[in-house]
PDB file of C-alpha atoms in Angstrom:
ATOM      1  CA  MET A  10      12.766 -25.005  31.297  1.00  0.00           C
ATOM      2  CA  ASP A  11      12.264 -27.259  34.344  1.00  0.00           C
ATOM      3  CA  SER A  12      12.702 -24.277  36.643  1.00  0.00           C
ATOM      4  CA  ILE A  13       9.907 -22.382  34.909  1.00  0.00           C
ATOM      5  CA  LYS A  14       7.623 -25.412  35.175  1.00  0.00           C
ATOM      6  CA  GLN A  15       8.309 -25.559  38.917  1.00  0.00           C
ATOM      7  CA  ALA A  16       7.468 -21.861  39.214  1.00  0.00           C
ATOM      8  CA  VAL A  17       4.191 -22.486  37.383  1.00  0.00           C
ATOM      9  CA  GLU A  18       3.312 -25.167  39.922  1.00  0.00           C
ATOM     10  CA  LEU A  19       4.189 -22.858  42.822  1.00  0.00           C
ATOM     11  CA  ALA A  20       2.048 -20.065  41.426  1.00  0.00           C
ATOM     12  CA  ARG A  21      -0.850 -22.462  40.864  1.00  0.00           C
ATOM     13  CA  ALA A  22      -0.559 -23.799  44.408  1.00  0.00           C
ATOM     14  CA  ALA A  23      -0.629 -20.283  45.802  1.00  0.00           C
ATOM     15  CA  GLU A  24      -3.814 -19.584  43.793  1.00  0.00           C
ATOM     16  CA  VAL A  25      -2.693 -16.133  42.827  1.00  0.00           C
ATOM     17  CA  VAL A  26      -5.486 -14.538  40.838  1.00  0.00           C
ATOM     18  CA  HIS A  27      -4.735 -10.794  40.859  1.00  0.00           C
ATOM     19  CA  ARG A  28      -2.032  -8.893  39.122  1.00  0.00           C
ATOM     20  CA  PRO A  29      -2.127  -5.593  39.806  1.00  0.00           C
ATOM     21  CA  GLY A  30      12.342   4.434  15.746  1.00  0.00           C
ATOM     22  CA  VAL A  31      15.351   2.341  15.924  1.00  0.00           C
ATOM     23  CA  LEU A  32      18.106   4.889  16.514  1.00  0.00           C
ATOM     24  CA  SER A  33      21.249   4.971  14.470  1.00  0.00           C
ATOM     25  CA  GLY A  34      24.627   4.277  15.978  1.00  0.00           C
ATOM     26  CA  SER A  35      26.279   6.837  13.703  1.00  0.00           C
ATOM     27  CA  ALA A  36      26.011   9.661  16.228  1.00  0.00           C
ATOM     28  CA  LEU A  37      27.565   7.420  18.834  1.00  0.00           C
ATOM     29  CA  ALA A  38      30.479   6.625  16.566  1.00  0.00           C
ATOM     30  CA  ALA A  39      30.908  10.296  15.667  1.00  0.00           C
ATOM     31  CA  ASN A  40      30.953  11.557  19.239  1.00  0.00           C
ATOM     32  CA  GLY A  41      32.942   8.573  20.431  1.00  0.00           C
ATOM     33  CA  PRO A  42      31.775   8.442  24.088  1.00  0.00           C
ATOM     34  CA  LEU A  43      32.143   4.665  24.107  1.00  0.00           C
ATOM     35  CA  GLN A  44      35.603   4.513  22.614  1.00  0.00           C
ATOM     36  CA  ARG A  45      37.382   5.414  25.837  1.00  0.00           C
ATOM     37  CA  SER A  46      38.416   2.638  28.165  1.00  0.00           C
ATOM     38  CA  ALA A  47      35.924   2.165  30.981  1.00  0.00           C
ATOM     39  CA  GLU A  48      38.545   0.510  33.192  1.00  0.00           C
ATOM     40  CA  SER A  49      40.450   3.808  33.638  1.00  0.00           C
ATOM     41  CA  PRO A  50      39.720   6.275  36.507  1.00  0.00           C
ATOM     42  CA  ILE A  51      36.222   5.607  37.896  1.00  0.00           C
ATOM     43  CA  ASN A  52      34.272   7.704  40.396  1.00  0.00           C
ATOM     44  CA  GLU A  53      33.870   5.955  43.733  1.00  0.00           C
ATOM     45  CA  VAL A  54      30.839   6.028  46.020  1.00  0.00           C
ATOM     46  CA  ARG A  55      30.581   4.475  49.464  1.00  0.00           C
ATOM     47  CA  LEU A  56      27.456   2.458  50.206  1.00  0.00           C
ATOM     48  CA  ARG A  57      25.819   2.670  53.635  1.00  0.00           C
ATOM     49  CA  ALA A  58      24.869  -0.545  55.377  1.00  0.00           C
ATOM     50  CA  ASP A  59      21.806   0.983  57.037  1.00  0.00           C
ATOM     51  CA  HIS A  60      20.427   2.188  53.688  1.00  0.00           C
ATOM     52  CA  LEU A  61      21.063  -1.178  52.050  1.00  0.00           C
ATOM     53  CA  GLU A  62      19.367  -3.153  54.801  1.00  0.00           C
ATOM     54  CA  ALA A  63      16.383  -0.794  54.837  1.00  0.00           C
ATOM     55  CA  ASN A  64      15.933  -1.688  51.166  1.00  0.00           C
ATOM     56  CA  ARG A  65      16.425  -5.456  51.653  1.00  0.00           C
ATOM     57  CA  ILE A  66      19.924  -5.409  50.152  1.00  0.00           C
ATOM     58  CA  VAL A  67      21.637  -7.895  52.462  1.00  0.00           C
ATOM     59  CA  ALA A  68      24.352  -9.686  50.472  1.00  0.00           C
ATOM     60  CA  TYR A  69      27.123  -7.139  51.056  1.00  0.00           C
ATOM     61  CA  GLY A  70      28.553  -9.117  53.994  1.00  0.00           C
ATOM     62  CA  THR A  71      28.728 -12.604  55.415  1.00  0.00           C
ATOM     63  CA  SER A  72      27.172 -11.980  58.839  1.00  0.00           C
ATOM     64  CA  GLY A  73      23.491 -11.628  57.848  1.00  0.00           C
ATOM     65  CA  PRO A  74      21.395 -14.811  57.914  1.00  0.00           C
ATOM     66  CA  ASN A  75      19.563 -13.903  54.685  1.00  0.00           C
ATOM     67  CA  GLY A  76      22.684 -13.226  52.627  1.00  0.00           C
ATOM     68  CA  ARG A  77      23.476 -16.932  52.394  1.00  0.00           C
ATOM     69  CA  TYR A  78      20.501 -17.499  50.100  1.00  0.00           C
ATOM     70  CA  TYR A  79      21.927 -15.028  47.605  1.00  0.00           C
ATOM     71  CA  ASP A  80      25.323 -16.689  47.969  1.00  0.00           C
ATOM     72  CA  MET A  81      23.732 -20.008  47.019  1.00  0.00           C
ATOM     73  CA  LEU A  82      22.054 -18.357  44.038  1.00  0.00           C
ATOM     74  CA  ARG A  83      25.370 -16.720  43.103  1.00  0.00           C
ATOM     75  CA  THR A  84      27.212 -20.042  43.084  1.00  0.00           C
ATOM     76  CA  GLN A  85      24.632 -21.789  40.940  1.00  0.00           C
ATOM     77  CA  VAL A  86      24.341 -18.907  38.472  1.00  0.00           C
ATOM     78  CA  LEU A  87      28.117 -18.616  38.071  1.00  0.00           C
ATOM     79  CA  GLN A  88      28.484 -22.353  37.585  1.00  0.00           C
ATOM     80  CA  GLU A  89      25.964 -22.275  34.746  1.00  0.00           C
ATOM     81  CA  MET A  90      27.553 -19.226  33.122  1.00  0.00           C
ATOM     82  CA  ASP A  91      31.104 -20.523  33.451  1.00  0.00           C
ATOM     83  CA  LYS A  92      30.208 -23.683  31.533  1.00  0.00           C
ATOM     84  CA  LYS A  93      29.647 -21.593  28.397  1.00  0.00           C
ATOM     85  CA  SER A  94      32.013 -18.704  29.202  1.00  0.00           C
ATOM     86  CA  TRP A  95      29.001 -16.395  29.358  1.00  0.00           C
ATOM     87  CA  GLN A  96      29.300 -12.802  30.539  1.00  0.00           C
ATOM     88  CA  PHE A  97      25.877 -11.088  30.190  1.00  0.00           C
ATOM     89  CA  LEU A  98      23.050 -12.006  32.580  1.00  0.00           C
ATOM     90  CA  ALA A  99      19.612 -10.425  32.174  1.00  0.00           C
ATOM     91  CA  VAL A 100      17.428 -10.112  35.282  1.00  0.00           C
ATOM     92  CA  THR A 101      13.729  -9.582  34.620  1.00  0.00           C
ATOM     93  CA  SER A 102      10.287 -10.433  36.007  1.00  0.00           C
ATOM     94  CA  PRO A 103       6.819 -10.973  34.575  1.00  0.00           C
ATOM     95  CA  THR A 104       5.360  -7.785  36.083  1.00  0.00           C
ATOM     96  CA  ALA A 105       6.301  -5.016  38.494  1.00  0.00           C
ATOM     97  CA  GLY A 106       6.628  -5.696  42.208  1.00  0.00           C
ATOM     98  CA  CYS A 107       8.316  -9.108  41.966  1.00  0.00           C
ATOM     99  CA  GLY A 108      11.656  -8.005  43.414  1.00  0.00           C
ATOM    100  CA  LYS A 109      13.884  -8.185  40.324  1.00  0.00           C
ATOM    101  CA  THR A 110      15.966  -5.135  41.273  1.00  0.00           C
ATOM    102  CA  VAL A 111      16.452  -6.366  44.840  1.00  0.00           C
ATOM    103  CA  THR A 112      17.601  -9.707  43.412  1.00  0.00           C
ATOM    104  CA  ALA A 113      19.938  -8.065  40.867  1.00  0.00           C
ATOM    105  CA  CYS A 114      21.557  -5.839  43.519  1.00  0.00           C
ATOM    106  CA  ASN A 115      21.984  -8.676  46.019  1.00  0.00           C
ATOM    107  CA  LEU A 116      23.378 -11.033  43.396  1.00  0.00           C
ATOM    108  CA  ALA A 117      25.891  -8.413  42.231  1.00  0.00           C
ATOM    109  CA  LEU A 118      27.037  -7.669  45.786  1.00  0.00           C
ATOM    110  CA  SER A 119      27.357 -11.372  46.528  1.00  0.00           C
ATOM    111  CA  ILE A 120      29.565 -11.861  43.461  1.00  0.00           C
ATOM    112  CA  SER A 121      31.667  -8.834  44.448  1.00  0.00           C
ATOM    113  CA  ARG A 122      32.681 -10.621  47.657  1.00  0.00           C
ATOM    114  CA  LEU A 123      34.425 -13.408  45.760  1.00  0.00           C
ATOM    115  CA  PRO A 124      38.163 -12.688  45.714  1.00  0.00           C
ATOM    116  CA  GLU A 125      38.699 -13.760  42.100  1.00  0.00           C
ATOM    117  CA  ARG A 126      35.484 -12.332  40.652  1.00  0.00           C
ATOM    118  CA  SER A 127      34.347  -8.863  39.641  1.00  0.00           C
ATOM    119  CA  VAL A 128      30.961  -7.598  38.528  1.00  0.00           C
ATOM    120  CA  LEU A 129      29.288  -4.712  36.737  1.00  0.00           C
ATOM    121  CA  LEU A 130      25.614  -3.997  37.511  1.00  0.00           C
ATOM    122  CA  VAL A 131      23.802  -2.101  34.736  1.00  0.00           C
ATOM    123  CA  ASP A 132      20.356  -0.573  35.252  1.00  0.00           C
ATOM    124  CA  LEU A 133      18.654  -1.037  31.875  1.00  0.00           C
ATOM    125  CA  ASP A 134      15.132  -0.514  33.156  1.00  0.00           C
ATOM    126  CA  LEU A 135      14.597   2.679  31.181  1.00  0.00           C
ATOM    127  CA  ARG A 136      10.947   2.729  32.207  1.00  0.00           C
ATOM    128  CA  ARG A 137      11.510   2.775  35.960  1.00  0.00           C
ATOM    129  CA  PRO A 138      15.182   2.627  36.960  1.00  0.00           C
ATOM    130  CA  ALA A 139      15.622   1.720  40.633  1.00  0.00           C
ATOM    131  CA  VAL A 140      19.155   0.387  41.155  1.00  0.00           C
ATOM    132  CA  GLY A 141      20.436   3.792  42.293  1.00  0.00           C
ATOM    133  CA  ASN A 142      17.633   4.170  44.828  1.00  0.00           C
ATOM    134  CA  TYR A 143      18.154   0.709  46.292  1.00  0.00           C
ATOM    135  CA  LEU A 144      21.909   1.197  46.617  1.00  0.00           C
ATOM    136  CA  GLY A 145      21.734   4.831  47.735  1.00  0.00           C
ATOM    137  CA  ILE A 146      23.583   6.142  44.688  1.00  0.00           C
ATOM    138  CA  ASP A 147      22.959   9.602  43.253  1.00  0.00           C
ATOM    139  CA  GLY A 148      21.060   9.582  39.974  1.00  0.00           C
ATOM    140  CA  ASN A 149      23.425  11.941  38.136  1.00  0.00           C
ATOM    141  CA  GLY A 150      24.366  10.831  34.627  1.00  0.00           C
ATOM    142  CA  GLY A 151      23.424   7.270  33.861  1.00  0.00           C
ATOM    143  CA  VAL A 152      23.004   4.954  30.925  1.00  0.00           C
ATOM    144  CA  LEU A 153      20.746   7.312  28.954  1.00  0.00           C
ATOM    145  CA  ASP A 154      23.397  10.045  29.028  1.00  0.00           C
ATOM    146  CA  VAL A 155      25.846   7.540  27.541  1.00  0.00           C
ATOM    147  CA  LEU A 156      23.403   6.446  24.845  1.00  0.00           C
ATOM    148  CA  GLU A 157      22.673  10.051  23.893  1.00  0.00           C
ATOM    149  CA  GLY A 158      26.367  10.924  23.775  1.00  0.00           C
ATOM    150  CA  ARG A 159      26.332  13.434  26.632  1.00  0.00           C
ATOM    151  CA  THR A 160      28.580  11.410  28.940  1.00  0.00           C
ATOM    152  CA  PRO A 161      31.396   8.950  28.207  1.00  0.00           C
ATOM    153  CA  LEU A 162      30.925   5.471  29.591  1.00  0.00           C
ATOM    154  CA  SER A 163      34.057   5.854  31.714  1.00  0.00           C
ATOM    155  CA  SER A 164      32.450   8.812  33.532  1.00  0.00           C
ATOM    156  CA  ALA A 165      29.009   7.252  33.942  1.00  0.00           C
ATOM    157  CA  VAL A 166      30.222   4.027  35.582  1.00  0.00           C
ATOM    158  CA  LEU A 167      30.658   4.241  39.365  1.00  0.00           C
ATOM    159  CA  GLN A 168      32.638   2.077  41.753  1.00  0.00           C
ATOM    160  CA  ALA A 169      30.321   1.245  44.644  1.00  0.00           C
ATOM    161  CA  SER A 170      32.222   0.141  47.745  1.00  0.00           C
ATOM    162  CA  ILE A 171      31.239  -1.197  51.137  1.00  0.00           C
ATOM    163  CA  GLY A 172      33.802  -2.596  53.533  1.00  0.00           C
ATOM    164  CA  PRO A 173      36.654  -4.240  51.604  1.00  0.00           C
ATOM    165  CA  ASN A 174      34.467  -5.125  48.618  1.00  0.00           C
ATOM    166  CA  ASN A 175      33.411  -3.151  45.581  1.00  0.00           C
ATOM    167  CA  MET A 176      31.505  -3.511  42.351  1.00  0.00           C
ATOM    168  CA  LEU A 177      30.922  -1.295  39.327  1.00  0.00           C
ATOM    169  CA  VAL A 178      27.492   0.212  38.703  1.00  0.00           C
ATOM    170  CA  LEU A 179      26.057   1.940  35.639  1.00  0.00           C
ATOM    171  CA  PRO A 180      22.952   3.692  37.024  1.00  0.00           C
ATOM    172  CA  GLY A 181      19.737   3.997  35.069  1.00  0.00           C
ATOM    173  CA  SER A 182      17.825   6.890  33.559  1.00  0.00           C
ATOM    174  CA  VAL A 183      14.175   7.307  32.609  1.00  0.00           C
ATOM    175  CA  SER A 184      13.352   7.429  28.902  1.00  0.00           C
ATOM    176  CA  SER A 185      10.007   7.872  27.188  1.00  0.00           C
ATOM    177  CA  ASN A 186      11.421   5.903  24.235  1.00  0.00           C
ATOM    178  CA  SER A 187      12.688   2.861  26.093  1.00  0.00           C
ATOM    179  CA  SER A 188      11.532   0.354  23.458  1.00  0.00           C
ATOM    180  CA  GLU A 189      13.305   2.227  20.671  1.00  0.00           C
ATOM    181  CA  TRP A 190      16.513   2.452  22.680  1.00  0.00           C
ATOM    182  CA  MET A 191      16.476  -1.268  23.472  1.00  0.00           C
ATOM    183  CA  ALA A 192      16.270  -2.192  19.779  1.00  0.00           C
ATOM    184  CA  SER A 193      18.671   0.494  18.560  1.00  0.00           C
ATOM    185  CA  GLN A 194      22.086   0.149  16.965  1.00  0.00           C
ATOM    186  CA  THR A 195      23.340   2.551  19.623  1.00  0.00           C
ATOM    187  CA  MET A 196      22.369   0.100  22.355  1.00  0.00           C
ATOM    188  CA  GLY A 197      24.121  -2.648  20.419  1.00  0.00           C
ATOM    189  CA  ALA A 198      27.260  -0.505  20.287  1.00  0.00           C
ATOM    190  CA  LEU A 199      27.047   0.161  24.033  1.00  0.00           C
ATOM    191  CA  LEU A 200      26.760  -3.553  24.809  1.00  0.00           C
ATOM    192  CA  GLN A 201      29.706  -4.384  22.544  1.00  0.00           C
ATOM    193  CA  THR A 202      31.794  -1.754  24.314  1.00  0.00           C
ATOM    194  CA  ILE A 203      30.810  -3.097  27.727  1.00  0.00           C
ATOM    195  CA  LYS A 204      31.723  -6.605  26.586  1.00  0.00           C
ATOM    196  CA  ARG A 205      35.128  -5.360  25.416  1.00  0.00           C
ATOM    197  CA  ASP A 206      36.021  -2.945  28.224  1.00  0.00           C
ATOM    198  CA  PHE A 207      34.689  -5.136  31.034  1.00  0.00           C
ATOM    199  CA  ARG A 208      35.578  -8.513  29.580  1.00  0.00           C
ATOM    200  CA  SER A 209      36.894  -9.794  32.911  1.00  0.00           C
ATOM    201  CA  ARG A 210      33.600  -9.047  34.696  1.00  0.00           C
ATOM    202  CA  ILE A 211      30.221 -10.686  34.965  1.00  0.00           C
ATOM    203  CA  VAL A 212      27.712  -8.074  33.774  1.00  0.00           C
ATOM    204  CA  ILE A 213      24.233  -8.130  35.337  1.00  0.00           C
ATOM    205  CA  PHE A 214      21.515  -6.163  33.536  1.00  0.00           C
ATOM    206  CA  ASP A 215      18.445  -5.153  35.537  1.00  0.00           C
ATOM    207  CA  LEU A 216      15.793  -5.082  32.800  1.00  0.00           C
ATOM    208  CA  PRO A 217      12.161  -3.916  32.897  1.00  0.00           C
ATOM    209  CA  PRO A 218       9.362  -6.392  33.657  1.00  0.00           C
ATOM    210  CA  MET A 219       8.917  -8.643  30.637  1.00  0.00           C
ATOM    211  CA  LEU A 220       5.158  -8.300  30.150  1.00  0.00           C
ATOM    212  CA  LEU A 221       4.940  -4.485  30.322  1.00  0.00           C
ATOM    213  CA  GLY A 222       6.211  -3.889  26.788  1.00  0.00           C
ATOM    214  CA  ASP A 223       8.648  -5.147  24.160  1.00  0.00           C
ATOM    215  CA  ASP A 224      11.814  -3.820  25.840  1.00  0.00           C
ATOM    216  CA  VAL A 225      12.968  -7.174  27.188  1.00  0.00           C
ATOM    217  CA  ILE A 226      12.195  -9.287  24.134  1.00  0.00           C
ATOM    218  CA  SER A 227      14.028  -6.683  22.008  1.00  0.00           C
ATOM    219  CA  ILE A 228      17.263  -7.004  23.974  1.00  0.00           C
ATOM    220  CA  LEU A 229      17.165 -10.685  24.982  1.00  0.00           C
ATOM    221  CA  PRO A 230      19.007 -11.842  21.827  1.00  0.00           C
ATOM    222  CA  ARG A 231      21.960  -9.720  22.993  1.00  0.00           C
ATOM    223  CA  MET A 232      22.061 -11.427  26.414  1.00  0.00           C
ATOM    224  CA  ASP A 233      23.817 -14.726  27.199  1.00  0.00           C
ATOM    225  CA  ALA A 234      21.314 -15.930  29.803  1.00  0.00           C
ATOM    226  CA  ALA A 235      18.400 -14.767  31.908  1.00  0.00           C
ATOM    227  CA  LEU A 236      17.263 -14.914  35.532  1.00  0.00           C
ATOM    228  CA  LEU A 237      13.485 -14.688  35.947  1.00  0.00           C
ATOM    229  CA  VAL A 238      12.136 -13.297  39.213  1.00  0.00           C
ATOM    230  CA  ALA A 239       8.539 -14.191  40.100  1.00  0.00           C
ATOM    231  CA  GLY A 240       6.634 -13.062  43.165  1.00  0.00           C
ATOM    232  CA  VAL A 241       4.238 -15.091  45.275  1.00  0.00           C
ATOM    233  CA  GLY A 242       1.170 -12.894  45.558  1.00  0.00           C
ATOM    234  CA  SER A 243       1.916 -10.901  42.406  1.00  0.00           C
ATOM    235  CA  THR A 244       2.780 -13.454  39.698  1.00  0.00           C
ATOM    236  CA  THR A 245       0.087 -15.665  38.189  1.00  0.00           C
ATOM    237  CA  VAL A 246       0.360 -18.957  36.351  1.00  0.00           C
ATOM    238  CA  SER A 247      -0.569 -17.216  33.110  1.00  0.00           C
ATOM    239  CA  ASP A 248       2.202 -14.635  33.685  1.00  0.00           C
ATOM    240  CA  ILE A 249       4.823 -17.363  33.973  1.00  0.00           C
ATOM    241  CA  LYS A 250       3.522 -19.224  30.940  1.00  0.00           C
ATOM    242  CA  GLU A 251       3.596 -16.023  28.875  1.00  0.00           C
ATOM    243  CA  CYS A 252       7.191 -15.393  29.959  1.00  0.00           C
ATOM    244  CA  GLN A 253       8.074 -18.973  29.066  1.00  0.00           C
ATOM    245  CA  ARG A 254       6.837 -18.316  25.527  1.00  0.00           C
ATOM    246  CA  HIS A 255       9.155 -15.304  25.183  1.00  0.00           C
ATOM    247  CA  LEU A 256      12.101 -17.136  26.758  1.00  0.00           C
ATOM    248  CA  ARG A 257      12.077 -20.183  24.484  1.00  0.00           C
ATOM    249  CA  ARG A 258      15.290 -19.096  22.748  1.00  0.00           C
ATOM    250  CA  THR A 259      17.017 -17.843  25.904  1.00  0.00           C
ATOM    251  CA  THR A 260      18.768 -19.948  28.527  1.00  0.00           C
ATOM    252  CA  VAL A 261      17.088 -19.351  31.896  1.00  0.00           C
ATOM    253  CA  VAL A 262      19.737 -20.123  34.508  1.00  0.00           C
ATOM    254  CA  ARG A 263      17.319 -19.879  37.441  1.00  0.00           C
ATOM    255  CA  VAL A 264      13.821 -18.802  38.399  1.00  0.00           C
ATOM    256  CA  VAL A 265      13.753 -16.886  41.682  1.00  0.00           C
ATOM    257  CA  VAL A 266      10.435 -17.029  43.529  1.00  0.00           C
ATOM    258  CA  ASN A 267      10.336 -14.105  45.920  1.00  0.00           C
ATOM    259  CA  LYS A 268       8.862 -14.616  49.393  1.00  0.00           C
ATOM    260  CA  SER A 269       8.180 -18.287  48.766  1.00  0.00           C
ATOM    261  CA  THR A 270       9.951 -19.141  52.042  1.00  0.00           C
ATOM    262  CA  GLU A 271       8.916 -16.004  53.914  1.00  0.00           C
ATOM    263  CA  ALA A 272       7.638 -18.024  56.864  1.00  0.00           C
ATOM    264  CA  ALA A 273      11.121 -19.414  57.342  1.00  0.00           C
ATOM    265  CA  GLY A 274      12.517 -15.904  57.659  1.00  0.00           C
ATOM    266  CA  SER A 275      14.232 -15.594  54.276  1.00  0.00           C
ATOM    267  CA  TYR A 276      13.651 -13.140  51.495  1.00  0.00           C
ATOM    268  CA  TYR A 277      13.080 -15.590  48.672  1.00  0.00           C
ATOM    269  CA  GLY A 278      13.239 -19.093  47.372  1.00  0.00           C
ATOM    270  CA  TYR A 279      14.475 -20.216  43.968  1.00  0.00           C
ATOM    271  CA  TYR A 280      14.203 -23.151  41.600  1.00  0.00           C
TER     272      TYR A 280
END
């Protein structure tokens, strides 16, 4: 937890004082939307560089000066995950506005540029899904349609391409019962299917903010590791300490501190 302790110190130094029924898996098994291979024909979407850059998504290429920071984060995260043969990485933040979705999208795109790596980005923020908006992907279908049995996983997953690189994306959907879905057997079945059908890929899950409900702590036991994104100006010392309490049984591979090096012209710093 050294990285969390360093984030606590950074937040203290910045003197931030303001911060703005378990469902059964039987229906899933009966309808069988997750039994089809997700590596078969996948719908492709082309990402636009101008849209990505307007939304601070910069790690799709090697020419931008800010992309190198995400490449450094990518290398360190993959090194930690490879040591244990981990596949599932949860990305969360203490509260809203810390930049977790920007970090998840940039990290996924950075990994997609590695010739011997592949990645699946899953939007599991059922309270406020944003991956599709940041990437410029239509919000049709999504993870909730898969959970409710309306769409097979193989149809909901998209191949997002830009230049010679591509990654897979499972867009998000809004649910008024996000906590129940996170703890459900159906969600467990979905994650097991993703693990099986995408076993050669790193899977990044963009989760809701940790302190806004029990969604994250419900699903953390099903994740291999976590990446915590804090924000200078929006994350307090008490926020980080509360997250540390919930993350005691989860390996935190890195803590990203957004805008901590803003004066140097980069999007974030990390510890």
